[in-house]
Short mmCIF file of C-alpha atoms in Angstrom, two decimals:
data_model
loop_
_atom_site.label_atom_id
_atom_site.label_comp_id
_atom_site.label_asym_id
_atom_site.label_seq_id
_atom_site.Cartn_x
_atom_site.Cartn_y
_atom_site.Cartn_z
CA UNK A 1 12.07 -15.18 31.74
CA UNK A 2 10.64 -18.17 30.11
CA UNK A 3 11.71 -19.64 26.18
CA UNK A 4 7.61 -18.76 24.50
CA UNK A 5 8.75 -14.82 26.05
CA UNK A 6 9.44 -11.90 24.21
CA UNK A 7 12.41 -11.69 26.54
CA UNK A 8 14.24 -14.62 25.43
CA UNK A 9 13.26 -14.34 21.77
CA UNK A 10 15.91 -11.04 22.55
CA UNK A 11 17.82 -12.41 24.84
CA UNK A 12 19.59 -15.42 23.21
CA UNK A 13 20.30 -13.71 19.72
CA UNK A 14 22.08 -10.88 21.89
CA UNK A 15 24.10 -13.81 23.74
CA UNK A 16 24.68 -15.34 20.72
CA UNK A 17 25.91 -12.80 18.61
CA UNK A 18 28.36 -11.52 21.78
CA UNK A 19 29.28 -15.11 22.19
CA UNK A 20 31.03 -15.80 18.99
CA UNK A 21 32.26 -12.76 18.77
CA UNK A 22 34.59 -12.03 21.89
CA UNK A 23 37.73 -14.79 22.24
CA UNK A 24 37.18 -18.39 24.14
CA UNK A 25 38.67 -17.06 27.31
CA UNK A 26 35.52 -15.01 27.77
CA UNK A 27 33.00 -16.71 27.10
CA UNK A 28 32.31 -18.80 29.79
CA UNK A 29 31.26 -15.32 31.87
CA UNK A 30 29.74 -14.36 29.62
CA UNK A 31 27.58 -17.49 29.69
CA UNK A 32 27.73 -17.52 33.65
CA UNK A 33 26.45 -13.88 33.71
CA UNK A 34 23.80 -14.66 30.99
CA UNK A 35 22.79 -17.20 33.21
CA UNK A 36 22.39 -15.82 36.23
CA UNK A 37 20.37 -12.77 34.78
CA UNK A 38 18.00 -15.56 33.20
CA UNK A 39 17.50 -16.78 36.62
CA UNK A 40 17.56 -13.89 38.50
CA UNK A 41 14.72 -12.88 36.18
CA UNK A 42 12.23 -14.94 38.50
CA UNK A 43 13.78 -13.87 41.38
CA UNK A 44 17.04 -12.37 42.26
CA UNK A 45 16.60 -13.34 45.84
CA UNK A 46 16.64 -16.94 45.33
CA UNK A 47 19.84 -16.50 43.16
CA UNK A 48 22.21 -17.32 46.34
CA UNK A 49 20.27 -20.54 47.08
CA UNK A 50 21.87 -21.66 43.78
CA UNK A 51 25.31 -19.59 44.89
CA UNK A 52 25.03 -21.49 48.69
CA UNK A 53 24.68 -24.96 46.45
CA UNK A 54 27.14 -24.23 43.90
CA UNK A 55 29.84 -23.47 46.40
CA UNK A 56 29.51 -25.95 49.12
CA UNK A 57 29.51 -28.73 46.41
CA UNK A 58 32.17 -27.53 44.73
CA UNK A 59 34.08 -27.44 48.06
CA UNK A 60 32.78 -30.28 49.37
CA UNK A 61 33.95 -32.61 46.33
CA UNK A 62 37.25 -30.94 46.37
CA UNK A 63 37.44 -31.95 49.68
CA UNK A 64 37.56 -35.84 48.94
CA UNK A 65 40.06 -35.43 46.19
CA UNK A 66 42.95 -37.97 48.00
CA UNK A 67 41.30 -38.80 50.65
CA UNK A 68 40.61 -42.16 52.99
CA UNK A 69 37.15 -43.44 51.95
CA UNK A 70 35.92 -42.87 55.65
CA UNK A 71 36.51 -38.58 54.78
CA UNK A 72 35.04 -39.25 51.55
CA UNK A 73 31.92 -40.55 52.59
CA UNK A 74 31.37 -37.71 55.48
CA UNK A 75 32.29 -35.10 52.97
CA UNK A 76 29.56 -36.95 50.31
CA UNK A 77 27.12 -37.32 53.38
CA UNK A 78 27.47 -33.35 54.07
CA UNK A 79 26.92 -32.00 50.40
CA UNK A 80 23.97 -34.79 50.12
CA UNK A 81 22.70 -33.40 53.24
CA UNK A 82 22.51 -29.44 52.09
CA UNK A 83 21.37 -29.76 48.92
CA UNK A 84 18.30 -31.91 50.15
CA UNK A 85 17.68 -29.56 53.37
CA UNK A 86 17.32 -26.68 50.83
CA UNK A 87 15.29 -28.81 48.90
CA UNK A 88 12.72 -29.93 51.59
CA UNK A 89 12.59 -26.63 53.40
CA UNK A 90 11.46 -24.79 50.06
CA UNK A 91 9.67 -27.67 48.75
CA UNK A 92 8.22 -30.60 51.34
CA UNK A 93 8.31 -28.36 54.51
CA UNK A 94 4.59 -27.71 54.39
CA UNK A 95 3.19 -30.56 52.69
CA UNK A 96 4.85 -33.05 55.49
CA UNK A 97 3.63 -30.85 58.11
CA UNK A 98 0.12 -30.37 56.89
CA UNK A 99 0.38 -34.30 56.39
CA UNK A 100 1.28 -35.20 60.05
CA UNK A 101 -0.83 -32.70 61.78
CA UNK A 102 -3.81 -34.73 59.45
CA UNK A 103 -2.38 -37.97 60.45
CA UNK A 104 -2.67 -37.09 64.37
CA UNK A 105 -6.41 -36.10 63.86
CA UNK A 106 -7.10 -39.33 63.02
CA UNK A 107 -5.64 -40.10 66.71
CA UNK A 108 -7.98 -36.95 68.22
CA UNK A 109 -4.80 -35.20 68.47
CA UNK A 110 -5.18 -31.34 67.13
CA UNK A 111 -2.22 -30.12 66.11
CA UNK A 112 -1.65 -26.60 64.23
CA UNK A 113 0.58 -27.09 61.56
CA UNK A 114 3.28 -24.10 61.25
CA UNK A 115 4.11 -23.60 57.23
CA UNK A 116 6.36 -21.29 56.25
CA UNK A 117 4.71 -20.77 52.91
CA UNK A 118 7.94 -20.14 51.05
CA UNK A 119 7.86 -19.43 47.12
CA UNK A 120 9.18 -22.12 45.65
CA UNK A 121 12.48 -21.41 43.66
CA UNK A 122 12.13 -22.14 39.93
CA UNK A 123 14.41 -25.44 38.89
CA UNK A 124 15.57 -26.14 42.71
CA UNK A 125 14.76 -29.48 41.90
CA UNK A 126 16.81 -29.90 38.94
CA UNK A 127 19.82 -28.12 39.71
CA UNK A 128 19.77 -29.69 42.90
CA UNK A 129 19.32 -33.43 41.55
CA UNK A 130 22.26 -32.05 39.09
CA UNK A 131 24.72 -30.82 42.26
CA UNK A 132 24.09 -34.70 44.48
CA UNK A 133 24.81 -35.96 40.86
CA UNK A 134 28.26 -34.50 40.52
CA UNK A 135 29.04 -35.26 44.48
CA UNK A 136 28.47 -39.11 44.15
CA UNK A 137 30.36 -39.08 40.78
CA UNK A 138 33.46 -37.44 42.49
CA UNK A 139 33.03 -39.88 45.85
CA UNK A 140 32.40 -42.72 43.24
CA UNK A 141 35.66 -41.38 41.73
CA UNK A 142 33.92 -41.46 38.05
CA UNK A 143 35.05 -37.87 37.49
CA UNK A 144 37.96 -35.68 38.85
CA UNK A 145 36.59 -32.96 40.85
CA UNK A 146 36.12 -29.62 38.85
CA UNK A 147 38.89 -27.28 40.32
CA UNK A 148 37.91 -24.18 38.93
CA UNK A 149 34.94 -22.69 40.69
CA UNK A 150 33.50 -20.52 37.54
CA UNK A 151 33.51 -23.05 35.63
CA UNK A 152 31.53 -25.30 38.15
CA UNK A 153 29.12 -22.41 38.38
CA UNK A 154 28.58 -22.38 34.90
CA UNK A 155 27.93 -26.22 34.91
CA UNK A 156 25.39 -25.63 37.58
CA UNK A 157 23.50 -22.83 36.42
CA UNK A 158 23.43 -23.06 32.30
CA UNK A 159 20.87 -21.13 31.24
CA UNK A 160 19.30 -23.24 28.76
CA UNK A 161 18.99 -25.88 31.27
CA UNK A 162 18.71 -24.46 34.48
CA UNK A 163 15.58 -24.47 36.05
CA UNK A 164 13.53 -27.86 33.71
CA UNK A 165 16.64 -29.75 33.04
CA UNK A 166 17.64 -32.25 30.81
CA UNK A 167 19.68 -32.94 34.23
CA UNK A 168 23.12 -33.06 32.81
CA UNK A 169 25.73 -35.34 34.30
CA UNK A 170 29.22 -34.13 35.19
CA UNK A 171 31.30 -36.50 32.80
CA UNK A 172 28.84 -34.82 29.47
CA UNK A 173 28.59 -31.45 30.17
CA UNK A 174 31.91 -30.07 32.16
CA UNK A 175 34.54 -31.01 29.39
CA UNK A 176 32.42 -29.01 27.01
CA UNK A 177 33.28 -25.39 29.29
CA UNK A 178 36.65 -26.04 28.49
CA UNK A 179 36.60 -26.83 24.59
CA UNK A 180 37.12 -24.47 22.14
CA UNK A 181 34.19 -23.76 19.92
CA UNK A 182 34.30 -23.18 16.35
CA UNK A 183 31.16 -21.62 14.86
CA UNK A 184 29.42 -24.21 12.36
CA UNK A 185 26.94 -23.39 10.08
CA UNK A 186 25.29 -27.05 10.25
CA UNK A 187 25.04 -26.71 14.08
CA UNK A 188 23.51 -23.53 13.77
CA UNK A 189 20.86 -24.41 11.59
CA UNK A 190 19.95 -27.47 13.18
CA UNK A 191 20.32 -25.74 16.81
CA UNK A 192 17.39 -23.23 14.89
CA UNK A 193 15.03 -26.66 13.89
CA UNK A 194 15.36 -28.18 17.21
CA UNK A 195 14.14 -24.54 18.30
CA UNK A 196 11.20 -24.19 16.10
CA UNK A 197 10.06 -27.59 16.34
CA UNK A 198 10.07 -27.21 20.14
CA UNK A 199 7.85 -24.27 20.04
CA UNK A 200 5.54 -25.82 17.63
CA UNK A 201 5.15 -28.58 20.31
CA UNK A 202 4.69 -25.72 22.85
CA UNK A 203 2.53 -23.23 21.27
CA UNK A 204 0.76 -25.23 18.84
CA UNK A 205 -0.12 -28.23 20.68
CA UNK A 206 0.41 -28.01 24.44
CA UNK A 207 -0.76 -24.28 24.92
CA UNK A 208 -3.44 -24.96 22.78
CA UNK A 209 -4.70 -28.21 24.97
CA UNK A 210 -4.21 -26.25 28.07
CA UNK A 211 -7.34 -23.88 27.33
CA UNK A 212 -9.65 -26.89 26.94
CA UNK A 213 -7.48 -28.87 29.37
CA UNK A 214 -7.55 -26.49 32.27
CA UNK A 215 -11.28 -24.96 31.96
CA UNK A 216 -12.36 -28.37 32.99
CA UNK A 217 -10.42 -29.76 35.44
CA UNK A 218 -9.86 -26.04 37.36
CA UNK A 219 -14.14 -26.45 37.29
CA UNK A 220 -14.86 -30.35 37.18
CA UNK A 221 -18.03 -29.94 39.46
CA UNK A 222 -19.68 -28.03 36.50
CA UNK A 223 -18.55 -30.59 34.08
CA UNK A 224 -19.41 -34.34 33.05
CA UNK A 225 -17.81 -37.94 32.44
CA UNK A 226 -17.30 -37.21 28.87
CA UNK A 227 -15.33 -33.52 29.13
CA UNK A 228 -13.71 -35.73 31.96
CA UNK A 229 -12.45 -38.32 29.62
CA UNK A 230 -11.72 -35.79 26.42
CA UNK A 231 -9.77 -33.29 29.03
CA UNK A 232 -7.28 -36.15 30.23
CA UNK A 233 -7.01 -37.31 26.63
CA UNK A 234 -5.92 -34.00 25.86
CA UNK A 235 -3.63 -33.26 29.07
CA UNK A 236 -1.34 -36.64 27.79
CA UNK A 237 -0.47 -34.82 24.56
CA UNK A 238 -0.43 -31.30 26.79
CA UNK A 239 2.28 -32.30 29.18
CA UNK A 240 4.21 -34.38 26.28
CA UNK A 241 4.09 -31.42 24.06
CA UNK A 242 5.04 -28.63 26.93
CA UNK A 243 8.13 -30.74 28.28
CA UNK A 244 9.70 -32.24 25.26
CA UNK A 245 8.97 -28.70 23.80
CA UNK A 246 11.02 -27.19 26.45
CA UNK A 247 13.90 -30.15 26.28
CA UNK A 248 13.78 -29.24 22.46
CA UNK A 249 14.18 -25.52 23.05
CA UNK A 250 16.86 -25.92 25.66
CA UNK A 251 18.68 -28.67 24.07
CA UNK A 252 18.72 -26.54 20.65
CA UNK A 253 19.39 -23.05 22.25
CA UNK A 254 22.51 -25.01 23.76
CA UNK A 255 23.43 -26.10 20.41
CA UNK A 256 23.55 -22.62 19.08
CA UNK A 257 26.23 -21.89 21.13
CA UNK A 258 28.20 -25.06 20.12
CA UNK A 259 27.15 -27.41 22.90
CA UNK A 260 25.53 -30.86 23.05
CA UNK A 261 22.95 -31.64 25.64
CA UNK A 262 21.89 -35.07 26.68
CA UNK A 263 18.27 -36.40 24.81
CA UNK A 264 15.51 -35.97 27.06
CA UNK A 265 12.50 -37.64 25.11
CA UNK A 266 12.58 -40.47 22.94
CA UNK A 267 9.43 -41.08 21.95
CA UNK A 268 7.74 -42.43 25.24
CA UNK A 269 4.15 -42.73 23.71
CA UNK A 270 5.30 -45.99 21.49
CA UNK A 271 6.30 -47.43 24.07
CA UNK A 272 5.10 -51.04 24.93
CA UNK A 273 4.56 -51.45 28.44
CA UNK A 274 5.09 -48.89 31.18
CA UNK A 275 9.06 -49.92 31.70
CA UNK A 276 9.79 -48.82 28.61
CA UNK A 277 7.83 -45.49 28.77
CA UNK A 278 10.63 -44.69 31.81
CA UNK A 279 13.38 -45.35 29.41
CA UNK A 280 11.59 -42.85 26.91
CA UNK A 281 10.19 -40.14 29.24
CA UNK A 282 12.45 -37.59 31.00
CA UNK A 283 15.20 -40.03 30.30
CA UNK A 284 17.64 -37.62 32.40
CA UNK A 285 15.70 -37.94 35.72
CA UNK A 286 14.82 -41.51 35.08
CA UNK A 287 18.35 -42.13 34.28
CA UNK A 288 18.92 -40.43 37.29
CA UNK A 289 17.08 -42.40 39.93
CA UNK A 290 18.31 -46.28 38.15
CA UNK A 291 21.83 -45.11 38.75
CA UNK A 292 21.36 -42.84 41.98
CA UNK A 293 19.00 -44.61 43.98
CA UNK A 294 17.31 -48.29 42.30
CA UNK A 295 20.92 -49.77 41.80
CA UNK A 296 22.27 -48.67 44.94
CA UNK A 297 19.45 -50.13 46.71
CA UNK A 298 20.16 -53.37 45.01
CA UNK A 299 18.39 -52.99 41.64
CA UNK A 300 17.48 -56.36 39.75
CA UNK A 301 20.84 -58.19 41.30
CA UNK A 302 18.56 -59.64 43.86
CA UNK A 303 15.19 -61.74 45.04
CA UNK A 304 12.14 -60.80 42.98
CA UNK A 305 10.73 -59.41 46.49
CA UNK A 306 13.49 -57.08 46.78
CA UNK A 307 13.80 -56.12 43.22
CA UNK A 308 9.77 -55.07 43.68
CA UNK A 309 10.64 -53.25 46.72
CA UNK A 310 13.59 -51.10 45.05
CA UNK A 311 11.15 -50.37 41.93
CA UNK A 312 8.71 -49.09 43.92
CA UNK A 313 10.99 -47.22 45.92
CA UNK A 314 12.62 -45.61 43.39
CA UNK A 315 8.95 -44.81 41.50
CA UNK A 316 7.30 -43.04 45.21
CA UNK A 317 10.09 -41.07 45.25
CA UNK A 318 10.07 -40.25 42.06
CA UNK A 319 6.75 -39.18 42.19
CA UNK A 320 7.49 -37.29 45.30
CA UNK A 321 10.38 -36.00 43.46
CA UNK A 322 7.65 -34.46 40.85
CA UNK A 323 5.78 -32.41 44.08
CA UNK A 324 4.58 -32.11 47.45
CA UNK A 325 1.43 -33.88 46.89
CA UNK A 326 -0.44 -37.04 47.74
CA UNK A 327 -1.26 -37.41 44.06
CA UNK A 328 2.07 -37.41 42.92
CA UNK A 329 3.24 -40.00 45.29
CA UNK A 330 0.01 -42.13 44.04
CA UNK A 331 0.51 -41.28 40.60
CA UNK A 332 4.59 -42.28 40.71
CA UNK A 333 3.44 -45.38 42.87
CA UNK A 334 0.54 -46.56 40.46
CA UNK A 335 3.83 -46.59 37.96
CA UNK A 336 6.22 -48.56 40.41
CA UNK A 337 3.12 -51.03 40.39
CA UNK A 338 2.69 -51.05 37.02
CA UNK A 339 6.19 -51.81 36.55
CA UNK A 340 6.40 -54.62 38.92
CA UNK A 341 3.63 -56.46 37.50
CA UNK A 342 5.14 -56.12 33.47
CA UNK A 343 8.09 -57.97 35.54
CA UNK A 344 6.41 -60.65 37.43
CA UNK A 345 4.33 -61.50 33.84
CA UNK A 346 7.52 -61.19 31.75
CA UNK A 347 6.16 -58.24 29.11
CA UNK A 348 8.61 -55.93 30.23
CA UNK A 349 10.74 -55.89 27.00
CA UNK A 350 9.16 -54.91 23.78
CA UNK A 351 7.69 -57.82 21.57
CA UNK A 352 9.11 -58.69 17.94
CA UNK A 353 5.07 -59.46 16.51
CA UNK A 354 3.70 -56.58 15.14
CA UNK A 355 0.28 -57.28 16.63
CA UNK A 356 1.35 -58.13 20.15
CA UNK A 357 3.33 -55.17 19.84
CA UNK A 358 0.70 -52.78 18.86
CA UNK A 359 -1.74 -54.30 21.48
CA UNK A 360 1.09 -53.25 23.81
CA UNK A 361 1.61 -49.82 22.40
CA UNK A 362 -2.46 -48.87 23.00
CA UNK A 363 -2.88 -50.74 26.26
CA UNK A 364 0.18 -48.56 27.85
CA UNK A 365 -1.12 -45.23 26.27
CA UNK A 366 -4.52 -45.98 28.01
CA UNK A 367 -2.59 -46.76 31.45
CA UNK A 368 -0.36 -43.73 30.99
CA UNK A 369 -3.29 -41.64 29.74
CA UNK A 370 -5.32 -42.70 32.84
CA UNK A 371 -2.59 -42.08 35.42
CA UNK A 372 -2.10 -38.51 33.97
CA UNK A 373 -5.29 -37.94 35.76
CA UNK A 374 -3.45 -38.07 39.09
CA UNK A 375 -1.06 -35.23 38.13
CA UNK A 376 -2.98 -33.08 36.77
CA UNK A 377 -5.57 -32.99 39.01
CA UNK A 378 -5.77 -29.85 41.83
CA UNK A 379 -6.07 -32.36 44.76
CA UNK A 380 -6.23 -36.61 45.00
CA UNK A 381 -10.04 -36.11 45.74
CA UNK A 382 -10.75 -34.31 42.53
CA UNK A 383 -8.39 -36.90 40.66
CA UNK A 384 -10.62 -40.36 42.16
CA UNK A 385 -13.78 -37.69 41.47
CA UNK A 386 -13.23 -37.30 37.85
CA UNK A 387 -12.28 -41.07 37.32
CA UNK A 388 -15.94 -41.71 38.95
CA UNK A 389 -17.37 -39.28 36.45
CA UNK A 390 -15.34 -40.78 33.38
CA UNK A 391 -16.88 -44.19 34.29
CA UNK A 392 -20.26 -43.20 35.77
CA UNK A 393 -21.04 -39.71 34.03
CA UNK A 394 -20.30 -40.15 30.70
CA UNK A 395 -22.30 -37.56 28.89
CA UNK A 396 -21.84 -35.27 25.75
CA UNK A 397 -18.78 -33.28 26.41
CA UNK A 398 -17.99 -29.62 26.05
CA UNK A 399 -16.17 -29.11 22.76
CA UNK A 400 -14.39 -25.84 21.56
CA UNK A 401 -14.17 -27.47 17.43
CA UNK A 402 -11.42 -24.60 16.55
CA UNK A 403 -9.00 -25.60 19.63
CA UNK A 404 -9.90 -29.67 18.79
CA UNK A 405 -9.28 -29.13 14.93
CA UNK A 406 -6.16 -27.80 15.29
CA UNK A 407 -4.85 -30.16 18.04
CA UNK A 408 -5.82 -32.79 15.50
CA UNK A 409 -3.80 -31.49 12.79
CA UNK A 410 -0.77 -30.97 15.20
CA UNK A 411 -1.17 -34.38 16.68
CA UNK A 412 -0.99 -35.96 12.85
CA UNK A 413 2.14 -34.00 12.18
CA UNK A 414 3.28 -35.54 15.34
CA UNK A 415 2.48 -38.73 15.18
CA UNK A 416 4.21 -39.20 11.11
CA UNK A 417 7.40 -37.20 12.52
CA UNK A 418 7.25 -40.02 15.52
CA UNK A 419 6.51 -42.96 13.00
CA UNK A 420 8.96 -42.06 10.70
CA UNK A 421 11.93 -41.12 13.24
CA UNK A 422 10.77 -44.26 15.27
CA UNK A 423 11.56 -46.56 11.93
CA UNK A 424 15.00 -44.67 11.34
CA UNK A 425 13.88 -42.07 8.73
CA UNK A 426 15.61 -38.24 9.32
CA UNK A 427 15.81 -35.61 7.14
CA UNK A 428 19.72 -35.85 7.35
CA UNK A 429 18.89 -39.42 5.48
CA UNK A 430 17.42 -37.74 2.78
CA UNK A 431 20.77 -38.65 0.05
CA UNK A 432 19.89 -35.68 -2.66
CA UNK A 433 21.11 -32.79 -1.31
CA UNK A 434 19.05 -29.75 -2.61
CA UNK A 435 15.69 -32.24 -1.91
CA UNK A 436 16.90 -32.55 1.97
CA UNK A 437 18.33 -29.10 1.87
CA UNK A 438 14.70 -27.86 0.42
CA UNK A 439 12.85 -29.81 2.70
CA UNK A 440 14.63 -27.86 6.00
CA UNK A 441 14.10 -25.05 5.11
CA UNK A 442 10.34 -25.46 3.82
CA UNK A 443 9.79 -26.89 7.83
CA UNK A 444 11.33 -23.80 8.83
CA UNK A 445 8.85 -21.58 6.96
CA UNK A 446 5.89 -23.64 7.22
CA UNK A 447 6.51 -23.79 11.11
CA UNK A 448 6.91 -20.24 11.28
CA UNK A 449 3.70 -19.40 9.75
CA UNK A 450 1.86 -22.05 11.33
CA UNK A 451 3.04 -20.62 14.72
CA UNK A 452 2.10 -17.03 13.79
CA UNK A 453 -1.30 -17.98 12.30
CA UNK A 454 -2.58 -20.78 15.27
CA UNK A 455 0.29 -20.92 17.72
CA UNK A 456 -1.03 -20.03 21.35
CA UNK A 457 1.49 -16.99 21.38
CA UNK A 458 0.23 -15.63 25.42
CA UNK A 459 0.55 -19.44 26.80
CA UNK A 460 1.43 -20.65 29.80
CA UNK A 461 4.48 -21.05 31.78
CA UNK A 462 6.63 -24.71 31.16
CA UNK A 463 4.75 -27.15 33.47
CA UNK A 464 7.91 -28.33 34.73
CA UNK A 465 9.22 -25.14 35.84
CA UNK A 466 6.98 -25.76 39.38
CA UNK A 467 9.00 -28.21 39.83
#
């Protein structure tokens, strides 16, 4: 079951409805079934991977509750040690093993790689990265361990987040399960905008790149420089639009049902250099490696040699993190070196002139437009193949004017909602009342009929859900 489905367009107003109206005790299976069936949608099999992980963490971090710091750290190691197991097995088995039988061919060694070719579960890497979260909270003793198991499960497996995040902490998202929730009108209607304006994203801008997007790079030898250049252009909007679509849907279908979930985007594409897009872009996961893994490692309290070395630690995996590929790990270290080099020349931070700052603002969307290449493209051959082409093929590309006009028109909706929000202006500023009353519910029917009229309504999947 995916959000842009039929299915869910039933499912959550039936989950809704039933949620506010049995008593508190209840709802939290009811949410806990609801989410399992969502998952178990894609495949009911691979429903007791997330059992196995919810249950060994939970008893793992029970486990340290009160104990020496030597038991503590076995019982973290342990938990650590399952959840990424299950990880690589399903995820990095193959690609390592493909990888070193490669390597030793280099060496005249032939080796037969053995994959297991295992489907990979939907979200294992976010509920995963969401379980070793909650484990080094509890050994970091940031949080209390969770005692009651269904309520763990339910933190785990929350349908509206489950399998492409925002990757909720512990200390946010636990104390919610045990609150109880009041139906509010104002949360309801603003749980429905975040909705619609996450589809419009989805359907009407990142479904609607993907057919130009994905007829050239799934057939780049029959294409030139210039679709090269127009189909990246387009991907950087297509992946922007598809995942802060789906953080909008999730983050608003959580709301309906009175909980908050943690901002995923915040405007990455203004940002000035390629440090700040990280604080911008999938700010849960980026969040998630500075306090996980960079400041562990040492972070910036150290030599400029070993602050470089964390970064790009932190930015390989990261791109590992995204999938089993060699352009991934290029594409997340490209970033890392990015990053280092804003530091060593000081233009990390944003700049107070406006020029300067705008300079900035194009200069990284260029970089980040031109390192989209790497992870979007079927293999790291095709990716250095099409940057070739962009630079040494550049002919007339292949247009389709209906899907580029109304990309355009989405992309200038997007862009004033982006100005305006990043200069403080919401509609809950608006001080008349019926003017910012009227203008909700005019975005609510304009966004409707734009969606019904040029949405992509048979799109893809969420990109992030291979992940």
């Amino acid at each position: 079951m995916i959000f842009n489905s039929i299915q869910y367009i039933i499912f959550l107003p039936i989950i809704f409805l039933l949620y506010w109206a049995m008593p508190h005790k209840w709802r939290n299976w009811l949410l806990l079934i609801a989410s399992y069936y969502f998952y178990m949608c894609w495949n009911a099999l691979y429903a007791i991977l997330i059992i196995f992980t919810t249950i060994s963490t939970w008893g793992l971090a029970n486990g340290m509750e009160n104990k020496p710091h030597k038991v503590r750290k076995l019982l973290l190691s342990i938990s650590i040690i399952l959840n990424i197991s299950i990880l690589f097995t399903f995820k990095y088995y193959d690609f390592l093993m493909t990888l070193f039988c490669d390597v030793a061919g280099l060496f005249s060694l032939q080796i037969t790689p053995h994959k297991l070719e295992l489907l990979l579960p939907v979200g294992i890497s976010f509920y995963t990265f969401q379980a070793i979260g909650y484990s080094i909270d509890v050994y970091r003793n940031d949080i209390k361990p969770e005692h009651n198991l269904g309520v763990f499960a339910l933190f785990v497996s929350f349908f509206p987040q489950l399998v492409a995040g925002p990757i909720e902490r512990a200390s946010h998202l636990l104390p919610q399960f045990k609150e109880q929730k009041m139906f509010s009108y104002d949360l309801f209607r603003n749980g429905l905008i975040i909705i619609l304006w996450g589809f419009f994203l989805k359907l009407g801008l990142a479904d609607r790149c993907a057919i130009y997007v994905d007829t050239i790079y799934n057939n780049i030898q029959q294409h030139n420089g210039g679709s090269y250049l127009l189909a990246s252009l387009c991907f950087t909007f297509q992946i922007y639009g598809d995942f802060y679509g789906y953080s909008l849907i999730a983050i608003g279908s959580a709301k309906l049902l009175g909980y908050d979930m943690c901002n995923n985007f915040n405007r990455p594409y203004l940002s000035s250099s390629i440090s700040e897009f990280w604080h911008r872009w999938h700010i849960s996961l980026s969040s998630w490696f500075r306090d996980y893994v960079y400041i562990p490692l040492g972070g910036s309290r150290c030599s400029s040699f070993r602050r470089d070395v964390n970064l790009m630690t932190t930015m390989l995996l990261s791109g590992l993190w995204h999938g089993a590929s060699l352009n991934f790990i290029v594409w997340g270290g490209m970033h890392g070196v990015a990053m280092c080099i804003e530091r060593t020349l000081g233009i990390a931070k944003p700049s107070k002139n406006k020029l300067v700052s705008c300079i900035r603002i194009t200069t990284c969307l260029i970089v980040v437009c031109f390192l989209w290449i790497f992870f979007r493209a079927d293999t790291l051959t095709d990716a250095i193949s099409i940057i070739k082409g962009i630079f040494t093929d550049f002919g007339k590309p292949y247009i389709v004017w209906a899907h580029i006009i109304i990309i355009g028109f989405v992309l200038f909706i997007l862009a004033i909602q982006e100005i305006l929000y990043e200069n403080g202006f919401h509609i809950s500023s608006i001080r008349n009342v019926w003017l910012r009353h009227t203008t909700r519910y005019l975005f609510i029917v304009l966004t409707v009929t734009f969606l019904l009229l040029f949405g992509v309504l048979n799109g893809d999947q969420f990109i992030y859900f291979q992940f």
